[in-house]
């Protein structure tokens, strides 16, 4: 259906909270899909530049990678002149039915209106796998701090045998084969039970081939008063069974968390909107929030409770589907020359049903293991030939965001 906007047609404000994989994919797809519609796209993002999380662990062993992972948003939109698509830096604090509040460097309380809202706020994870820094300089400094600590340490403990722990151990062991790298996991095999044993066994084989000491069926006890910090230096940590492990540097590669407290302002019954245990936003398969009062609010990626695995490929897929659904909703609004939330209910929207446990884990720049959508397990040859494991797809991401390296002043700085 093609709808040509009229000069006096209402401009629809599409507000996307979060400028990472899901949010950026949605914005780019929507700009193209809704180019014939009166749409203004705004991204509210806490960081001043896009952070390419895929390369975060490579950056702590190769210092020249860190600054390349930060990509400016300045050229994200290809046509900003018509309705003023833009990226605003700020931290979301509260959501209301037709506007949000956010904090910025200039003011603790700011407002952004919306006709449709998409929450793509992602998840948090212990550094250095995900970056909590809001500025490029702070982010690069964080990567460099871990880089230096790894260089200085002789014994490095990695707690957690999921994708992050396996990848980090592989990166360190590949770059520093002389160091003792210890990975401790609390299950009998690496990764989750949902993955094939051959995939889990292959990852273990690759780690051992790099000289990583893998300890399974043990849980490291981290004292509350002395959480892991790269500045703590040498220490002895014990497992739940009493086993002592001495190391000079420790990494916590467990504990993904979702913070959706900004939803508390939307309803008195917040448990209807947010899972009280996981902190994820409750959504339908259409990715609209489950509360029938708010069919114009969506949540995509890690922050929602869709049953798919929380992977970048699903965040991007949900972003693309939501762009198509938003186009349909706005076309419906324009064609009826009115906006009525009650009229949205009969519309048939796409549903996200992809629950595949596809997984690719790089174990250093030359090794890796993949479980395909069809359950086929692929080893190092796939990583070497088909995956951008040496470059971590950095150049591809710069291209995707239409980013100009000349405008990224940090690329010129010496590390």
Short mmCIF file of C-alpha atoms in Angstrom, two decimals:
data_model
loop_
_atom_site.label_atom_id
_atom_site.label_comp_id
_atom_site.label_asym_id
_atom_site.label_seq_id
_atom_site.Cartn_x
_atom_site.Cartn_y
_atom_site.Cartn_z
CA UNK A 1 0.00 0.00 0.00
CA UNK A 2 1.42 3.36 -0.98
CA UNK A 3 0.27 6.50 0.79
CA UNK A 4 1.45 9.89 -0.42
CA UNK A 5 1.48 12.47 2.35
CA UNK A 6 -0.35 15.75 1.88
CA UNK A 7 1.15 19.13 2.84
CA UNK A 8 -0.99 19.43 6.00
CA UNK A 9 -0.71 15.79 7.05
CA UNK A 10 0.29 15.16 10.65
CA UNK A 11 3.94 14.19 11.15
CA UNK A 12 4.24 10.98 13.16
CA UNK A 13 6.99 10.98 15.80
CA UNK A 14 8.68 7.59 16.04
CA UNK A 15 10.89 7.50 19.13
CA UNK A 16 13.47 4.72 19.48
CA UNK A 17 15.17 4.35 22.86
CA UNK A 18 18.59 2.82 22.30
CA UNK A 19 21.03 3.17 19.42
CA UNK A 20 22.65 -0.25 19.47
CA UNK A 21 22.10 -3.18 17.08
CA UNK A 22 18.31 -3.44 17.33
CA UNK A 23 17.57 0.28 17.50
CA UNK A 24 19.87 1.25 14.64
CA UNK A 25 18.61 -1.57 12.42
CA UNK A 26 15.03 -0.45 13.08
CA UNK A 27 15.83 3.22 12.35
CA UNK A 28 17.58 2.50 9.06
CA UNK A 29 14.88 0.08 7.88
CA UNK A 30 12.08 2.44 8.87
CA UNK A 31 13.67 5.43 7.16
CA UNK A 32 13.65 3.50 3.91
CA UNK A 33 10.32 1.69 4.34
CA UNK A 34 8.42 4.81 5.40
CA UNK A 35 10.08 7.30 3.06
CA UNK A 36 6.67 8.01 1.48
CA UNK A 37 5.08 8.75 4.87
CA UNK A 38 5.15 11.80 7.17
CA UNK A 39 7.48 10.24 9.72
CA UNK A 40 10.08 11.80 12.00
CA UNK A 41 12.50 9.28 13.55
CA UNK A 42 14.34 10.13 16.76
CA UNK A 43 16.82 7.88 18.54
CA UNK A 44 17.51 8.58 22.21
CA UNK A 45 20.89 7.02 22.99
CA UNK A 46 22.95 7.30 26.16
CA UNK A 47 26.31 7.09 24.37
CA UNK A 48 27.76 9.81 22.16
CA UNK A 49 28.66 7.24 19.49
CA UNK A 50 27.70 3.71 18.47
CA UNK A 51 29.72 1.03 20.28
CA UNK A 52 30.43 -2.13 18.28
CA UNK A 53 30.08 -4.64 21.10
CA UNK A 54 31.15 -7.57 18.92
CA UNK A 55 34.76 -6.37 19.08
CA UNK A 56 34.85 -5.43 22.78
CA UNK A 57 36.88 -8.45 23.86
CA UNK A 58 39.31 -8.17 20.95
CA UNK A 59 40.06 -4.61 22.07
CA UNK A 60 41.48 -5.69 25.42
CA UNK A 61 44.26 -7.68 23.75
CA UNK A 62 44.82 -5.50 20.65
CA UNK A 63 44.95 -1.84 21.62
CA UNK A 64 44.56 -0.55 18.05
CA UNK A 65 41.04 -2.05 17.94
CA UNK A 66 39.52 -0.06 20.82
CA UNK A 67 39.10 3.29 19.07
CA UNK A 68 37.69 1.69 15.91
CA UNK A 69 34.77 0.23 17.86
CA UNK A 70 33.25 3.68 18.40
CA UNK A 71 31.34 4.84 15.34
CA UNK A 72 29.74 8.30 14.96
CA UNK A 73 25.99 8.56 14.41
CA UNK A 74 26.36 11.72 12.32
CA UNK A 75 25.55 10.06 8.97
CA UNK A 76 23.18 7.36 10.20
CA UNK A 77 20.15 8.84 8.45
CA UNK A 78 20.38 9.45 4.72
CA UNK A 79 17.58 12.02 4.51
CA UNK A 80 17.44 14.20 7.63
CA UNK A 81 16.15 17.33 5.92
CA UNK A 82 12.51 16.43 5.24
CA UNK A 83 11.20 15.71 8.73
CA UNK A 84 14.32 16.03 10.85
CA UNK A 85 15.43 12.48 11.74
CA UNK A 86 17.97 12.80 14.52
CA UNK A 87 19.95 11.13 17.32
CA UNK A 88 19.70 12.70 20.78
CA UNK A 89 22.13 11.84 23.56
CA UNK A 90 20.54 11.22 26.94
CA UNK A 91 19.50 8.60 29.48
CA UNK A 92 15.86 7.51 29.61
CA UNK A 93 14.36 7.97 33.09
CA UNK A 94 10.58 7.65 32.75
CA UNK A 95 8.03 6.55 30.16
CA UNK A 96 4.53 8.02 29.89
CA UNK A 97 1.76 7.20 27.38
CA UNK A 98 2.83 9.81 24.82
CA UNK A 99 6.16 11.22 25.96
CA UNK A 100 9.33 10.21 27.79
CA UNK A 101 11.59 11.96 30.25
CA UNK A 102 15.35 11.74 29.94
CA UNK A 103 18.44 13.18 31.55
CA UNK A 104 21.16 14.88 29.51
CA UNK A 105 24.46 16.57 30.24
CA UNK A 106 22.66 19.92 30.14
CA UNK A 107 19.57 19.11 32.18
CA UNK A 108 18.36 16.33 34.50
CA UNK A 109 14.82 16.53 33.07
CA UNK A 110 14.04 16.74 29.36
CA UNK A 111 11.03 15.62 27.31
CA UNK A 112 10.50 13.89 23.97
CA UNK A 113 6.99 13.29 22.54
CA UNK A 114 6.05 10.25 20.50
CA UNK A 115 3.21 8.74 18.55
CA UNK A 116 4.95 5.36 18.52
CA UNK A 117 7.65 4.27 20.95
CA UNK A 118 10.15 1.43 20.53
CA UNK A 119 12.21 0.46 23.57
CA UNK A 120 15.54 -1.03 22.53
CA UNK A 121 17.47 -0.44 25.74
CA UNK A 122 19.33 -3.74 25.67
CA UNK A 123 21.01 -5.29 28.68
CA UNK A 124 23.97 -4.78 30.96
CA UNK A 125 26.96 -7.05 31.41
CA UNK A 126 30.18 -6.78 33.42
CA UNK A 127 33.02 -4.91 31.70
CA UNK A 128 34.77 -5.20 29.34
CA UNK A 129 32.21 -7.27 27.37
CA UNK A 130 29.76 -4.36 27.34
CA UNK A 131 30.62 -0.71 27.70
CA UNK A 132 28.97 1.33 30.45
CA UNK A 133 30.86 4.51 29.45
CA UNK A 134 28.79 7.23 27.81
CA UNK A 135 31.66 9.05 26.09
CA UNK A 136 34.14 7.77 23.54
CA UNK A 137 37.15 8.89 25.57
CA UNK A 138 35.94 7.07 28.68
CA UNK A 139 35.16 3.95 26.68
CA UNK A 140 38.57 3.80 25.05
CA UNK A 141 40.19 4.46 28.41
CA UNK A 142 38.30 1.50 29.91
CA UNK A 143 39.46 -0.85 27.14
CA UNK A 144 43.04 0.39 27.53
CA UNK A 145 42.96 -0.15 31.29
CA UNK A 146 42.02 -3.80 30.80
CA UNK A 147 44.57 -4.11 28.01
CA UNK A 148 47.35 -2.97 30.34
CA UNK A 149 46.19 -5.17 33.21
CA UNK A 150 46.15 -8.24 30.96
CA UNK A 151 49.68 -7.46 29.78
CA UNK A 152 50.89 -7.25 33.38
CA UNK A 153 49.13 -10.36 34.72
CA UNK A 154 50.68 -13.83 34.65
CA UNK A 155 47.59 -15.71 35.88
CA UNK A 156 44.14 -14.69 34.65
CA UNK A 157 40.87 -16.10 35.96
CA UNK A 158 37.74 -16.05 33.79
CA UNK A 159 34.54 -16.82 35.68
CA UNK A 160 31.76 -18.17 33.47
CA UNK A 161 31.78 -20.55 30.51
CA UNK A 162 29.16 -18.89 28.36
CA UNK A 163 29.91 -17.14 25.04
CA UNK A 164 31.62 -14.16 26.70
CA UNK A 165 33.84 -16.22 28.98
CA UNK A 166 34.86 -18.59 26.20
CA UNK A 167 35.59 -15.73 23.80
CA UNK A 168 37.61 -13.75 26.35
CA UNK A 169 39.67 -16.76 27.39
CA UNK A 170 40.34 -17.54 23.74
CA UNK A 171 41.42 -13.96 22.97
CA UNK A 172 43.87 -13.83 25.88
CA UNK A 173 45.30 -17.31 25.34
CA UNK A 174 45.84 -16.65 21.62
CA UNK A 175 47.64 -13.34 22.14
CA UNK A 176 49.56 -14.41 25.27
CA UNK A 177 50.26 -18.16 25.11
CA UNK A 178 52.78 -17.80 27.94
CA UNK A 179 50.12 -16.71 30.44
CA UNK A 180 48.10 -19.10 32.56
CA UNK A 181 44.42 -18.64 31.69
CA UNK A 182 41.88 -20.40 33.92
CA UNK A 183 38.20 -20.62 33.03
CA UNK A 184 35.73 -21.82 35.68
CA UNK A 185 32.18 -22.83 34.79
CA UNK A 186 29.46 -24.08 37.14
CA UNK A 187 28.05 -26.71 34.78
CA UNK A 188 29.35 -29.98 33.38
CA UNK A 189 29.69 -28.49 29.88
CA UNK A 190 30.28 -25.02 28.47
CA UNK A 191 27.34 -22.84 27.37
CA UNK A 192 23.66 -23.59 28.04
CA UNK A 193 21.96 -26.96 27.86
CA UNK A 194 19.93 -25.75 24.87
CA UNK A 195 23.00 -26.11 22.66
CA UNK A 196 24.15 -29.39 21.16
CA UNK A 197 26.75 -31.36 23.07
CA UNK A 198 28.98 -31.44 19.99
CA UNK A 199 28.99 -27.61 19.93
CA UNK A 200 29.84 -27.42 23.62
CA UNK A 201 32.50 -30.12 23.32
CA UNK A 202 34.09 -28.43 20.30
CA UNK A 203 34.45 -25.17 22.21
CA UNK A 204 36.12 -27.01 25.10
CA UNK A 205 38.48 -28.71 22.68
CA UNK A 206 39.49 -25.38 21.14
CA UNK A 207 40.13 -23.76 24.50
CA UNK A 208 42.27 -26.66 25.66
CA UNK A 209 44.14 -26.50 22.36
CA UNK A 210 45.11 -22.94 23.29
CA UNK A 211 46.34 -24.08 26.70
CA UNK A 212 43.38 -22.74 28.70
CA UNK A 213 42.77 -24.59 31.97
CA UNK A 214 39.03 -25.29 32.08
CA UNK A 215 37.45 -26.21 35.42
CA UNK A 216 33.86 -27.46 35.17
CA UNK A 217 31.21 -28.11 37.82
CA UNK A 218 32.65 -25.45 40.12
CA UNK A 219 31.18 -22.09 41.16
CA UNK A 220 33.54 -19.29 42.16
CA UNK A 221 32.43 -17.42 45.27
CA UNK A 222 32.94 -13.66 44.85
CA UNK A 223 32.89 -11.84 48.22
CA UNK A 224 30.29 -9.07 48.23
CA UNK A 225 32.65 -6.64 49.88
CA UNK A 226 35.36 -7.22 47.27
CA UNK A 227 33.70 -7.43 43.88
CA UNK A 228 35.94 -8.07 40.91
CA UNK A 229 37.98 -5.05 39.90
CA UNK A 230 41.03 -4.91 37.62
CA UNK A 231 42.87 -2.86 40.25
CA UNK A 232 42.62 -5.47 43.02
CA UNK A 233 45.60 -7.45 41.74
CA UNK A 234 46.63 -10.89 42.96
CA UNK A 235 44.13 -12.71 45.17
CA UNK A 236 42.83 -16.13 46.05
CA UNK A 237 39.20 -16.94 45.34
CA UNK A 238 37.51 -20.14 46.41
CA UNK A 239 34.85 -22.21 44.77
CA UNK A 240 31.70 -23.38 46.54
CA UNK A 241 33.43 -26.72 47.18
CA UNK A 242 36.42 -24.98 48.81
CA UNK A 243 38.89 -25.20 45.93
CA UNK A 244 41.36 -22.30 46.00
CA UNK A 245 42.27 -20.52 42.77
CA UNK A 246 45.02 -17.90 42.78
CA UNK A 247 45.18 -15.28 40.03
CA UNK A 248 46.52 -11.80 39.28
CA UNK A 249 43.47 -10.61 37.33
CA UNK A 250 39.85 -11.76 37.41
CA UNK A 251 36.98 -11.32 34.96
CA UNK A 252 33.33 -11.91 35.80
CA UNK A 253 31.68 -13.24 32.65
CA UNK A 254 28.27 -13.94 34.15
CA UNK A 255 25.29 -11.89 35.14
CA UNK A 256 23.44 -10.31 32.22
CA UNK A 257 20.84 -7.91 33.63
CA UNK A 258 17.95 -5.86 32.24
CA UNK A 259 16.86 -2.62 33.86
CA UNK A 260 13.38 -1.46 32.84
CA UNK A 261 12.57 0.66 35.88
CA UNK A 262 11.69 3.48 33.51
CA UNK A 263 8.41 1.59 32.92
CA UNK A 264 7.21 2.15 36.50
CA UNK A 265 5.81 5.56 35.56
CA UNK A 266 3.57 4.03 32.90
CA UNK A 267 1.28 1.98 35.13
CA UNK A 268 0.36 1.41 38.76
CA UNK A 269 0.49 -2.32 38.05
CA UNK A 270 4.05 -2.50 36.78
CA UNK A 271 4.16 -6.32 36.99
CA UNK A 272 1.79 -6.34 34.03
CA UNK A 273 4.48 -4.54 32.02
CA UNK A 274 7.73 -5.93 33.44
CA UNK A 275 8.70 -9.42 34.58
CA UNK A 276 9.53 -8.89 38.29
CA UNK A 277 12.21 -11.60 38.26
CA UNK A 278 14.05 -11.05 34.99
CA UNK A 279 13.34 -7.34 34.66
CA UNK A 280 12.32 -7.78 31.01
CA UNK A 281 9.41 -5.97 29.37
CA UNK A 282 6.47 -8.25 28.70
CA UNK A 283 5.61 -8.32 25.00
CA UNK A 284 3.30 -10.05 22.55
CA UNK A 285 4.75 -11.88 19.56
CA UNK A 286 4.17 -8.64 17.64
CA UNK A 287 6.63 -7.11 20.16
CA UNK A 288 3.98 -4.66 21.38
CA UNK A 289 3.90 -4.40 25.17
CA UNK A 290 1.40 -6.84 26.58
CA UNK A 291 -0.74 -4.19 28.27
CA UNK A 292 -3.69 -3.53 25.90
CA UNK A 293 -3.68 0.17 26.84
CA UNK A 294 -0.41 0.74 24.99
CA UNK A 295 -0.54 -0.88 21.53
CA UNK A 296 1.68 1.95 20.24
CA UNK A 297 4.62 0.95 22.48
CA UNK A 298 7.01 -1.81 21.40
CA UNK A 299 10.10 -3.43 22.95
CA UNK A 300 12.79 -5.23 20.95
CA UNK A 301 16.02 -7.07 21.70
CA UNK A 302 17.43 -7.99 25.10
CA UNK A 303 15.01 -5.78 27.05
CA UNK A 304 11.91 -7.83 26.12
CA UNK A 305 10.73 -11.24 27.31
CA UNK A 306 10.32 -12.81 23.87
CA UNK A 307 11.41 -16.47 24.21
CA UNK A 308 14.17 -16.24 21.60
CA UNK A 309 17.84 -16.30 22.59
CA UNK A 310 19.20 -12.85 23.41
CA UNK A 311 21.57 -12.47 20.49
CA UNK A 312 22.39 -9.61 18.15
CA UNK A 313 20.90 -11.47 15.20
CA UNK A 314 17.51 -11.55 16.95
CA UNK A 315 17.70 -7.89 17.99
CA UNK A 316 18.30 -6.96 14.34
CA UNK A 317 15.54 -9.28 13.14
CA UNK A 318 13.08 -7.81 15.60
CA UNK A 319 14.12 -4.32 14.51
CA UNK A 320 13.42 -5.11 10.85
CA UNK A 321 10.05 -6.64 11.63
CA UNK A 322 9.02 -3.73 13.85
CA UNK A 323 9.89 -1.30 11.06
CA UNK A 324 7.45 -3.13 8.79
CA UNK A 325 4.74 -3.14 11.47
CA UNK A 326 5.19 0.57 12.15
CA UNK A 327 4.89 1.33 8.45
CA UNK A 328 1.61 -0.55 8.33
CA UNK A 329 0.26 1.23 11.39
CA UNK A 330 1.19 4.67 10.09
CA UNK A 331 -0.22 3.93 6.63
CA UNK A 332 -3.44 2.95 8.38
CA UNK A 333 -3.42 6.22 10.37
CA UNK A 334 -2.77 8.37 7.31
CA UNK A 335 -5.36 6.65 5.14
CA UNK A 336 -8.04 7.21 7.80
CA UNK A 337 -6.80 10.76 8.48
CA UNK A 338 -6.98 10.14 12.19
CA UNK A 339 -5.11 8.42 14.96
CA UNK A 340 -7.17 6.22 17.21
CA UNK A 341 -5.46 3.58 19.35
CA UNK A 342 -8.64 1.53 19.45
CA UNK A 343 -8.47 1.14 15.66
CA UNK A 344 -5.06 -0.53 15.93
CA UNK A 345 -6.39 -3.72 17.51
CA UNK A 346 -7.96 -5.29 14.37
CA UNK A 347 -4.81 -4.72 12.32
CA UNK A 348 -2.91 -7.90 11.56
CA UNK A 349 0.74 -7.30 12.41
CA UNK A 350 3.72 -9.58 11.86
CA UNK A 351 4.80 -11.81 14.72
CA UNK A 352 8.39 -12.66 15.59
CA UNK A 353 8.58 -16.44 15.86
CA UNK A 354 12.28 -17.08 15.28
CA UNK A 355 13.52 -18.94 18.36
CA UNK A 356 16.55 -20.57 16.73
CA UNK A 357 19.55 -21.05 18.98
CA UNK A 358 22.04 -20.03 16.32
CA UNK A 359 25.38 -19.23 17.94
CA UNK A 360 28.80 -18.27 16.67
CA UNK A 361 31.66 -17.82 19.13
CA UNK A 362 35.08 -16.60 18.09
CA UNK A 363 37.85 -18.20 20.15
CA UNK A 364 40.59 -15.80 19.19
CA UNK A 365 41.13 -14.55 15.63
CA UNK A 366 41.81 -17.98 14.13
CA UNK A 367 39.47 -20.33 15.97
CA UNK A 368 35.75 -20.52 16.56
CA UNK A 369 32.71 -22.71 16.75
CA UNK A 370 29.23 -22.27 15.26
CA UNK A 371 25.88 -23.96 15.72
CA UNK A 372 23.74 -23.19 12.69
CA UNK A 373 19.99 -22.64 12.63
CA UNK A 374 19.62 -26.28 11.57
CA UNK A 375 21.80 -27.64 14.38
CA UNK A 376 24.89 -28.22 12.25
CA UNK A 377 28.11 -27.63 14.22
CA UNK A 378 30.93 -25.93 12.32
CA UNK A 379 34.49 -25.45 13.54
CA UNK A 380 37.58 -23.40 12.77
CA UNK A 381 37.36 -23.59 8.99
CA UNK A 382 34.04 -21.72 9.08
CA UNK A 383 35.53 -19.02 11.30
CA UNK A 384 38.57 -18.60 9.07
CA UNK A 385 36.71 -18.54 5.76
CA UNK A 386 33.24 -17.12 6.39
CA UNK A 387 33.46 -15.12 9.60
CA UNK A 388 35.21 -11.75 9.86
CA UNK A 389 36.89 -13.07 13.01
CA UNK A 390 40.15 -11.18 12.58
CA UNK A 391 38.47 -7.82 12.00
CA UNK A 392 35.29 -8.54 14.06
CA UNK A 393 33.19 -6.96 11.27
CA UNK A 394 34.31 -3.47 12.31
CA UNK A 395 34.60 -2.13 8.75
CA UNK A 396 31.21 -3.56 7.85
CA UNK A 397 29.59 -1.78 10.77
CA UNK A 398 31.16 1.56 9.80
CA UNK A 399 29.71 1.08 6.34
CA UNK A 400 26.27 0.13 7.70
CA UNK A 401 26.12 3.38 9.66
CA UNK A 402 27.36 5.42 6.66
CA UNK A 403 30.03 6.69 9.03
CA UNK A 404 32.81 9.04 7.95
CA UNK A 405 36.14 8.27 9.60
CA UNK A 406 37.26 11.86 9.10
CA UNK A 407 34.62 13.08 11.55
CA UNK A 408 35.76 10.58 14.22
CA UNK A 409 38.48 12.64 15.87
CA UNK A 410 39.39 9.81 18.24
CA UNK A 411 40.75 7.75 15.35
CA UNK A 412 43.62 10.23 15.06
CA UNK A 413 44.62 9.94 18.71
CA UNK A 414 47.62 7.86 19.73
CA UNK A 415 46.95 5.14 22.29
#
